[in-house]
Coordinates of C-alpha atoms in Angstrom, one line a residue:
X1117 CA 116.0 46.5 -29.8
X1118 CA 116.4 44.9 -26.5
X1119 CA 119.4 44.6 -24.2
X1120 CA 120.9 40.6 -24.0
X1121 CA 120.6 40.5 -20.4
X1122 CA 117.7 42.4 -19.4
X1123 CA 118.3 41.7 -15.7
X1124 CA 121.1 44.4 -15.5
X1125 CA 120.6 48.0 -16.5
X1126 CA 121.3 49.4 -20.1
X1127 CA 125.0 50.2 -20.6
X1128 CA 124.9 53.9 -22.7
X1129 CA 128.3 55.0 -23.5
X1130 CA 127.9 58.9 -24.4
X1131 CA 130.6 59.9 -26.1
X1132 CA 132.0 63.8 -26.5
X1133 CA 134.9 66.0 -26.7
X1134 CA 133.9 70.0 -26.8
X1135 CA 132.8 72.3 -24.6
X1136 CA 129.4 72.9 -26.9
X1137 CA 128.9 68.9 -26.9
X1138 CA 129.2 69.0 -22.8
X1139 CA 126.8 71.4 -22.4
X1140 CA 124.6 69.9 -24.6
X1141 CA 124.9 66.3 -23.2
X1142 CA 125.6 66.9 -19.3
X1143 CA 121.4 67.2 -18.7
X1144 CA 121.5 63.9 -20.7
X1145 CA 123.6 62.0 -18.9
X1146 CA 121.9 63.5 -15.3
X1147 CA 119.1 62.1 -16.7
X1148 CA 120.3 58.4 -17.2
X1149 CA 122.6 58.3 -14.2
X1150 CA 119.4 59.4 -12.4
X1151 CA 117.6 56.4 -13.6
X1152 CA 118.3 52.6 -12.5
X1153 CA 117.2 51.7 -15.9
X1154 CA 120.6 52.4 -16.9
X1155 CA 124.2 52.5 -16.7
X1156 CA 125.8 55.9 -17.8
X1157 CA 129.6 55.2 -19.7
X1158 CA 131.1 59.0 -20.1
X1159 CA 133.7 58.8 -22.6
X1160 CA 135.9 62.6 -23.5
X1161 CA 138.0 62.9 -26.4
X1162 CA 139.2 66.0 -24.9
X1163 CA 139.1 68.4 -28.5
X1164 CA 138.6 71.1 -26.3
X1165 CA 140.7 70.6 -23.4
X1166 CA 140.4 73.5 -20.8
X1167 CA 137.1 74.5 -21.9
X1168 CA 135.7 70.8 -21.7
X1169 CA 136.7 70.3 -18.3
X1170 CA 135.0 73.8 -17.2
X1171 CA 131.9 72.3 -17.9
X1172 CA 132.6 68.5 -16.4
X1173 CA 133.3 70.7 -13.5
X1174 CA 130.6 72.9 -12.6
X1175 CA 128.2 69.6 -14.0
X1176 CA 129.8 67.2 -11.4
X1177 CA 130.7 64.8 -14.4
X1178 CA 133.7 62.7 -14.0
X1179 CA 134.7 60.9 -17.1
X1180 CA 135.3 56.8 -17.0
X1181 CA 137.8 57.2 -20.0
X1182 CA 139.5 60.5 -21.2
X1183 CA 141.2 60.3 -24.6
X1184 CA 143.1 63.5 -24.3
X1185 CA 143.6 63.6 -28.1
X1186 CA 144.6 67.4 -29.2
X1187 CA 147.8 68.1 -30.4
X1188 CA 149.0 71.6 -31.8
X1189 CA 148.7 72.8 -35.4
X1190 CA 146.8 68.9 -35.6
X1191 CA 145.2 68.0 -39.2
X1192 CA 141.8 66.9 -39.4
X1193 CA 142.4 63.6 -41.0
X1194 CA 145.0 63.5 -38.2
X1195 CA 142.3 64.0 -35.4
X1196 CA 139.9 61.5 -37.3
X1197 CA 142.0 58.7 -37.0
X1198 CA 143.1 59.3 -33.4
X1199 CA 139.3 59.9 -32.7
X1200 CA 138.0 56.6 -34.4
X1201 CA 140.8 54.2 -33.3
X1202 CA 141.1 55.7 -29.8
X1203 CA 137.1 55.6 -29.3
X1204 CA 136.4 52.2 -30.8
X1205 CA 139.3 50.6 -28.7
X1206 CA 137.4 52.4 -25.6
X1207 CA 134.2 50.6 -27.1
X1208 CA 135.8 47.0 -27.0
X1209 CA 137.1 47.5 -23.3
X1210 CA 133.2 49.3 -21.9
X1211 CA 131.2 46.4 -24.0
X1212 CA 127.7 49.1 -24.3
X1213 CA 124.8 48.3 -25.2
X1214 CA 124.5 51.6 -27.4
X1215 CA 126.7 54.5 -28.0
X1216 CA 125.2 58.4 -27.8
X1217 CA 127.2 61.1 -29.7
X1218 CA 125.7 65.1 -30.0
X1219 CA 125.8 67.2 -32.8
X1220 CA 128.6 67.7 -35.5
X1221 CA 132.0 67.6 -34.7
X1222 CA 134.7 65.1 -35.1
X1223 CA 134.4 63.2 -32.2
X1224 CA 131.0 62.8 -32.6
X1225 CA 131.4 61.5 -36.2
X1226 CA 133.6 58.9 -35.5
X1227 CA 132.0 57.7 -31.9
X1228 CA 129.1 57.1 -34.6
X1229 CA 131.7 55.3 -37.0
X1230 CA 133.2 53.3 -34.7
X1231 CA 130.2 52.2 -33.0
X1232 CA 128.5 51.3 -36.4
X1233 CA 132.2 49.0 -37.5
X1234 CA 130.8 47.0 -34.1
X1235 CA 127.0 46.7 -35.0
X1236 CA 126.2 49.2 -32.0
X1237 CA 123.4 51.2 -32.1
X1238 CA 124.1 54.9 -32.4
X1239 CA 121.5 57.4 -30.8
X1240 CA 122.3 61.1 -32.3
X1241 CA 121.3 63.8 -30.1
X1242 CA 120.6 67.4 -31.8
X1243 CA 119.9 65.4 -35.1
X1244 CA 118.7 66.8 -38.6
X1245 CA 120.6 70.2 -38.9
X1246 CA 121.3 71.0 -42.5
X1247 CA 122.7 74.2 -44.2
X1248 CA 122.8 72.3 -47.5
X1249 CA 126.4 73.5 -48.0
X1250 CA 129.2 71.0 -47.3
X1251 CA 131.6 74.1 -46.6
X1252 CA 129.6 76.1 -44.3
X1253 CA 129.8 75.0 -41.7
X1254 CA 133.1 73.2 -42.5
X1255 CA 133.4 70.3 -41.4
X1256 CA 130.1 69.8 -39.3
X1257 CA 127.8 69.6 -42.5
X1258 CA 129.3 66.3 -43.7
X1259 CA 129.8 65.3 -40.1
X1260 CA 126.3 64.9 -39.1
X1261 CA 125.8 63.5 -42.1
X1262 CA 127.5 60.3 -41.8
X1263 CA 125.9 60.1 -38.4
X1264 CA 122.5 60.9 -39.9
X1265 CA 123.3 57.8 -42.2
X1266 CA 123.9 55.2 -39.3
X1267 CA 122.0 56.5 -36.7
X1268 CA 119.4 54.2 -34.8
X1269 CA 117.7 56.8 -33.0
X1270 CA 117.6 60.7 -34.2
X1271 CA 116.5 62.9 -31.5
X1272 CA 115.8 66.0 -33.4
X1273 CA 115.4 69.5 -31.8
X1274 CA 113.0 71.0 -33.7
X1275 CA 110.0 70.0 -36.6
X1276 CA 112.5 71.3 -39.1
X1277 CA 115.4 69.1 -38.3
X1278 CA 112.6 66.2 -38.3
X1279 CA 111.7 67.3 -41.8
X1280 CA 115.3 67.2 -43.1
X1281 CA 115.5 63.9 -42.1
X1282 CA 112.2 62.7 -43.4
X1283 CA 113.2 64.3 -46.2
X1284 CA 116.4 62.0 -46.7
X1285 CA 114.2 59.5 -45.9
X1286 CA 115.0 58.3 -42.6
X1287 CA 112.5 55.9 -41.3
X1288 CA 109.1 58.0 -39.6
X1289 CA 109.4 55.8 -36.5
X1290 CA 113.6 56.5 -35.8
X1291 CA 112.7 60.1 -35.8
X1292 CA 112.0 61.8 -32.8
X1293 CA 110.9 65.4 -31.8
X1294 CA 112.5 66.5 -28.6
X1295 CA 113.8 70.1 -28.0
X1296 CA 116.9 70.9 -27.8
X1297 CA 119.0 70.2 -24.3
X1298 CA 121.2 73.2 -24.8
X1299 CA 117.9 74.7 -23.2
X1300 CA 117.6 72.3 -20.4
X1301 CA 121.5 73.0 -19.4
X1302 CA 120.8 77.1 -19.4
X1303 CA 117.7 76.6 -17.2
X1304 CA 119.9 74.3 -15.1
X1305 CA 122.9 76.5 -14.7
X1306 CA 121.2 79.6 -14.2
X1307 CA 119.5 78.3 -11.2
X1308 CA 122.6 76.7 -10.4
X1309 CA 124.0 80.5 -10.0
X1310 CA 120.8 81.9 -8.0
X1311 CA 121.7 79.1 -5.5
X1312 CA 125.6 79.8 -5.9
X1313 CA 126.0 83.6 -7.0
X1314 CA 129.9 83.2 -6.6
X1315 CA 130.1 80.7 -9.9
X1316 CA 129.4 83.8 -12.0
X1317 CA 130.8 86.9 -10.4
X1318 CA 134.0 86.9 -12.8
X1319 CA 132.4 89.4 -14.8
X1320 CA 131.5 92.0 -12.3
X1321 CA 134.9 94.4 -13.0
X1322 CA 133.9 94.5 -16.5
X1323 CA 130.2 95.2 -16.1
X1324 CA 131.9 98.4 -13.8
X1325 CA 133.9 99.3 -16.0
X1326 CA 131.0 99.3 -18.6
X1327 CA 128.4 101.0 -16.4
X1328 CA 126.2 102.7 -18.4
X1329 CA 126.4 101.4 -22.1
X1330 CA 125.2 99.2 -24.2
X1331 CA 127.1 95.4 -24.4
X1332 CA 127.7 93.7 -27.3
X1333 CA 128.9 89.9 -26.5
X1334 CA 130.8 88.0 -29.2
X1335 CA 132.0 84.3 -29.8
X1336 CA 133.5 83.5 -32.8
X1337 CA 135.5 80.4 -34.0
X1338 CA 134.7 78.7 -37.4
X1339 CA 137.0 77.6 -39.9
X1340 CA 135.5 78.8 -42.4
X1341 CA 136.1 82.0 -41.2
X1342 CA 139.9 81.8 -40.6
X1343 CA 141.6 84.4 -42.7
X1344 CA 140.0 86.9 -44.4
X1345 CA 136.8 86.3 -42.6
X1346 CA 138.5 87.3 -39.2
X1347 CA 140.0 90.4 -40.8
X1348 CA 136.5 91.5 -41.3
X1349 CA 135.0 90.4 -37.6
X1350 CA 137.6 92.4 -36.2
X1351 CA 137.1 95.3 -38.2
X1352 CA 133.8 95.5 -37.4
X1353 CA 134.2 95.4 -34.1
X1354 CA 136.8 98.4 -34.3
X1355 CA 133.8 100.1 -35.7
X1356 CA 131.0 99.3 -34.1
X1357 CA 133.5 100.1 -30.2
X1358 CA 133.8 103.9 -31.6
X1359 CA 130.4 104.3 -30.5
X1360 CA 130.5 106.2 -27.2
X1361 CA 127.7 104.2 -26.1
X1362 CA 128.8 100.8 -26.9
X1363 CA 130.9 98.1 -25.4
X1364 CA 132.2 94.9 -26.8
X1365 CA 132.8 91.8 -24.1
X1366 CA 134.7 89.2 -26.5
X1367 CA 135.9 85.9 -24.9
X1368 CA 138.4 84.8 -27.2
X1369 CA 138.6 80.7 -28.8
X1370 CA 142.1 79.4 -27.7
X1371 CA 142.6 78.2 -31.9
X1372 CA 145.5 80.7 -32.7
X1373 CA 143.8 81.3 -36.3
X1374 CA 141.4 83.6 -34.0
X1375 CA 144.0 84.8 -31.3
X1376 CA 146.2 86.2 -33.5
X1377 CA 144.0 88.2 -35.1
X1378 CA 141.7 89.5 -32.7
X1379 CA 145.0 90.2 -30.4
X1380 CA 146.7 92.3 -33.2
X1381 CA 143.2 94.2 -34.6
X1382 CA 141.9 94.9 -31.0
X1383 CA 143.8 94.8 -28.2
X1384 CA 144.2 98.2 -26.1
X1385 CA 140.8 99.8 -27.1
X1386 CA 138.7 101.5 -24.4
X1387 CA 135.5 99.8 -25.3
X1388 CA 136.5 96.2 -26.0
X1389 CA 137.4 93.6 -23.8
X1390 CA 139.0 90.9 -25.0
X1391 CA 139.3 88.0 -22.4
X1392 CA 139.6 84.4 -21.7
X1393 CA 136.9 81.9 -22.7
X1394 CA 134.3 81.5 -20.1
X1395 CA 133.1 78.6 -18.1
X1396 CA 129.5 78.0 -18.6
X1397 CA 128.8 80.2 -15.9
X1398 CA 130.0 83.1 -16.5
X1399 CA 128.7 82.8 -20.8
X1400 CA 125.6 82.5 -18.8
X1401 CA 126.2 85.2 -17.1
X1402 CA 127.3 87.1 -20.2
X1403 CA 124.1 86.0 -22.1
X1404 CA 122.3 88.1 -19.6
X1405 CA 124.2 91.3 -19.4
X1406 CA 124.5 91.8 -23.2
X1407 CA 122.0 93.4 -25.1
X1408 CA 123.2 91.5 -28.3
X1409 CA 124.7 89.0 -29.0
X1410 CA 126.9 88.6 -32.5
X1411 CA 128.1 85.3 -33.3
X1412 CA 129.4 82.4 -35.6
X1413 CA 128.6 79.6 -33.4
X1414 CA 125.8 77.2 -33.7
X1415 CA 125.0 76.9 -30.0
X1416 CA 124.3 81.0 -29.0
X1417 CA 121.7 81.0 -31.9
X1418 CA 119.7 78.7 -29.4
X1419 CA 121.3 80.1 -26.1
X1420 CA 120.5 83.6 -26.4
X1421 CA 117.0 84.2 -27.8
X1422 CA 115.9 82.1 -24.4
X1423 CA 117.0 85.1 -22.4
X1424 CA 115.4 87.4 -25.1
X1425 CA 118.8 88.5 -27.2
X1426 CA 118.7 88.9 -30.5
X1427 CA 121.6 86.8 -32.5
X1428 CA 123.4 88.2 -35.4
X1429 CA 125.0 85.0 -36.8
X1430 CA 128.4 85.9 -39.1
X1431 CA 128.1 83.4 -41.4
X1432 CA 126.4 82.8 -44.6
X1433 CA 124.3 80.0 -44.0
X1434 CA 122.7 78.9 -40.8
X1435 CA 121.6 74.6 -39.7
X1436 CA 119.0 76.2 -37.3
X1437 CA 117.1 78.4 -39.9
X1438 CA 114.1 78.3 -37.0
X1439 CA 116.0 80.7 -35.3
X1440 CA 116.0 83.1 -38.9
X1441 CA 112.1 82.0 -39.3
X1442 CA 111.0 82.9 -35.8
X1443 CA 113.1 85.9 -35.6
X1444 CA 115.1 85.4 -33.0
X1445 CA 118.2 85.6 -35.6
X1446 CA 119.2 87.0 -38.4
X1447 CA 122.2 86.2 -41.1
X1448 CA 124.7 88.4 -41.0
X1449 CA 127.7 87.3 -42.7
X1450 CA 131.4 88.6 -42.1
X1451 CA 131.1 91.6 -44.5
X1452 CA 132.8 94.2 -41.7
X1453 CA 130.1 97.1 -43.3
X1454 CA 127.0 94.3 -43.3
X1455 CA 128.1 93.4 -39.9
X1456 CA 128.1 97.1 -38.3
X1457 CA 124.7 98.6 -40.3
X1458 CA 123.0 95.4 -39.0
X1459 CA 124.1 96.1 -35.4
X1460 CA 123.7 99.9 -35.7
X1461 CA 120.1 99.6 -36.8
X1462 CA 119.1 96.8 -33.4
X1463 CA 121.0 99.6 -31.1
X1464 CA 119.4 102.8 -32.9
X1465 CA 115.3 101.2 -33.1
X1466 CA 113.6 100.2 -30.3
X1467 CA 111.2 98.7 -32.4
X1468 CA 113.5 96.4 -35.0
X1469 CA 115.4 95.7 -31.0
X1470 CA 112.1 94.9 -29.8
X1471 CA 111.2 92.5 -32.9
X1472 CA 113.7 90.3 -32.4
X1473 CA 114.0 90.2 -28.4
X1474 CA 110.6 88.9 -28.4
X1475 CA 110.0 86.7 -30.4
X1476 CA 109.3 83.3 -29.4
X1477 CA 112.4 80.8 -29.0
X1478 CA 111.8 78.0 -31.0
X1479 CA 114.8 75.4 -29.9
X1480 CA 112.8 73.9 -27.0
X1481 CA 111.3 74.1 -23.3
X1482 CA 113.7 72.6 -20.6
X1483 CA 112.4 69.3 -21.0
X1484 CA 114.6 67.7 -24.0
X1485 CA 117.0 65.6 -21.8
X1486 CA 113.9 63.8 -19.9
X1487 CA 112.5 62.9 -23.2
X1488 CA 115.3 61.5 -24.6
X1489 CA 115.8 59.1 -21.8
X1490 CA 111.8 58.2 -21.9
X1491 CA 112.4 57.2 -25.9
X1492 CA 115.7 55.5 -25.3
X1493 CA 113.8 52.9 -22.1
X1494 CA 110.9 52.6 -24.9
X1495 CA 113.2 51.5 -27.7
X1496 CA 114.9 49.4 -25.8
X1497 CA 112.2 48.0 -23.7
X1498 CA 113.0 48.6 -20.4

């Protein structure tokens, strides 16, 4: 597809609203602000509020149009229609030439849904993840989806995610192999901190306090482990801080469904610290410092094994299986025992640790977001 004017530069209007969709994108849209073949339109729903505008900071992104759409205890289908009449009015008023959404969440769905009710091409970053279970992950699965369904251009991370779409039978030529940019942004920022040591020293009373012993980092957030699932995560961590020799470094989501929980189970224990989410920074900075990293999110199973940590992902099914295949991760679940015999055996043998540190990261080379803006001038024709 060409632009209609193709004296003036391509007008991409990337559209996000989470920390995780930030990270992703921000090496993207360097990329195309770097390049005079195009115009770069930032659009933010703001789903994540404070941690979303961590990331615009350290990246140097200011957004053109800021939805601001979170309210508390919001519904989904609440959130939906905000997102799709809030971005498709911001579509009508910007006028792009094609709209770029990342991953699986809500905003991206419906910055896909809108842009298809206009007849704009959608270009889907991180395309082709599937567990095969629309309730894990809940909603994401069905989210990425739908924009697997309208999508122009699928830029997908890895063979596998190419193969799932194939498999659904998305045009050959649509489908393209790329890496994944969450690799690009961790090479970025981390020689964003040799240059700047002070954007990551945050950490340093914590990594006094736990001179000596072995860190465990943890992130977890997913609906689909509100509840009962929670219960079990913070029992396991009870567990596995008795160990003398073990420490637990737990930035904690802002959703209260986690807070309250992890506040009431944990709080006041010698060995765990329970403490603000982290700019991208310092999670950089906490990537490096643990020896282990145990997880629900989708991003730290990509994240982590390029700074040779093994992932122990709490959930029961996983949209990056390469991770699983390669070794680099391994399905945990939120059973509290499963959870603490799979940790005890990485921290008691060097050689099952070893396994996994080692093993070769198979979510990309640094290179993704470069790639993506190549494909993008080539299907455009510019």
């Amino acid at each position: 597809m060409t632009i209609s004017d193709p004296a003036r530069p391509a007008r991409i209007l990337v559209v996000f609203g989470t920390r995780p969709e930030a990270i992703k994108l921000f090496p993207v849209i360097h990329a195309l602000k770097a390049d005079p073949r195009f115009e770069c339109v930032v659009c933010v729903s703001a789903q994540h509020r404070q941690m979303l505008d961590q990331v615009l900071e350290i990246a140097g992104i200011v957004p053109d149009h800021d939805l601001d759409v979170m309210q508390p205890d919001q519904s989904l289908d609440a959130l939906t229609a905000r997102l799709l009449t809030g971005l498709g009015q911001v579509m009508d008023a910007a006028r792009p030439d094609r709209v770029m959404v990342q991953g699986d969440t809500a905003t991206a769905m419906a910055g896909g849904l809108a842009a298809y009710y206009r007849k704009l091409p959608v270009d889907h970053v991180e395309a082709g993840l599937r567990s095969y279970n629309i309730f894990h992950p809940w909603p994401e699965e069905v989210n990425r989806k739908i924009i697997g369904s309208l999508a122009s251009l699928h830029f997908a991370p890895t063979t596998t995610a190419e193969a799932a779409l194939l498999k659904e039978n998305v045009e050959p030529a649509r489908v393209h192999v790329t890496g994944n940019t969450v690799i690009d942004a961790l090479h970025w920022v981390t020689g964003e901190i040799e240059r700047r040591p002070q954007l990551a020293t945050g950490l340093a009373e914590l990594e006094t306090r736990f001179a000596g012993k072995r860190v465990v980092g943890v992130t977890s957030h997913r609906r689909e482990n509100f509840g009962e699932g929670m219960e079990q995560i913070a029992t396991a961590i009870r567990r596995i801080a008795e160990r003398p020799d073990t420490a637990v470094i737990f930035p904690v989501h802002l959703n209260p469904n986690v807070r309250k929980v992890m506040n009431a189970r944990l709080s006041g224990l010698d060995n765990v610290a329970l403490i603000e989410p982290l700019d991208y920074p310092h999670f950089a900075r906490l990537l490096s410092l643990c020896e282990i990293m145990l997880t629900d999110s989708g991003g730290v199973q990509e994240e982590a094994p390029a700074l040779g940590k093994p992932v122990l992902v709490m959930r029961e099914t996983t949209e990056r299986p390469e991770g699983v295949a390669a070794g680099t991760a391994k399905l945990v679940g939120t059973d509290a025992a499963r959870i603490v015999s799979e940790i005890s055996i990485l921290l008691d043998d060097t050689e099952s640790y070893e396994a996994m540190a080692r093993a070769h990261n198979p979510f990309g080379d640094g290179e993704a977001a470069r790639r993506i803006v190549e494909l993008l001038g080539h299907e455009i024709g510019i």
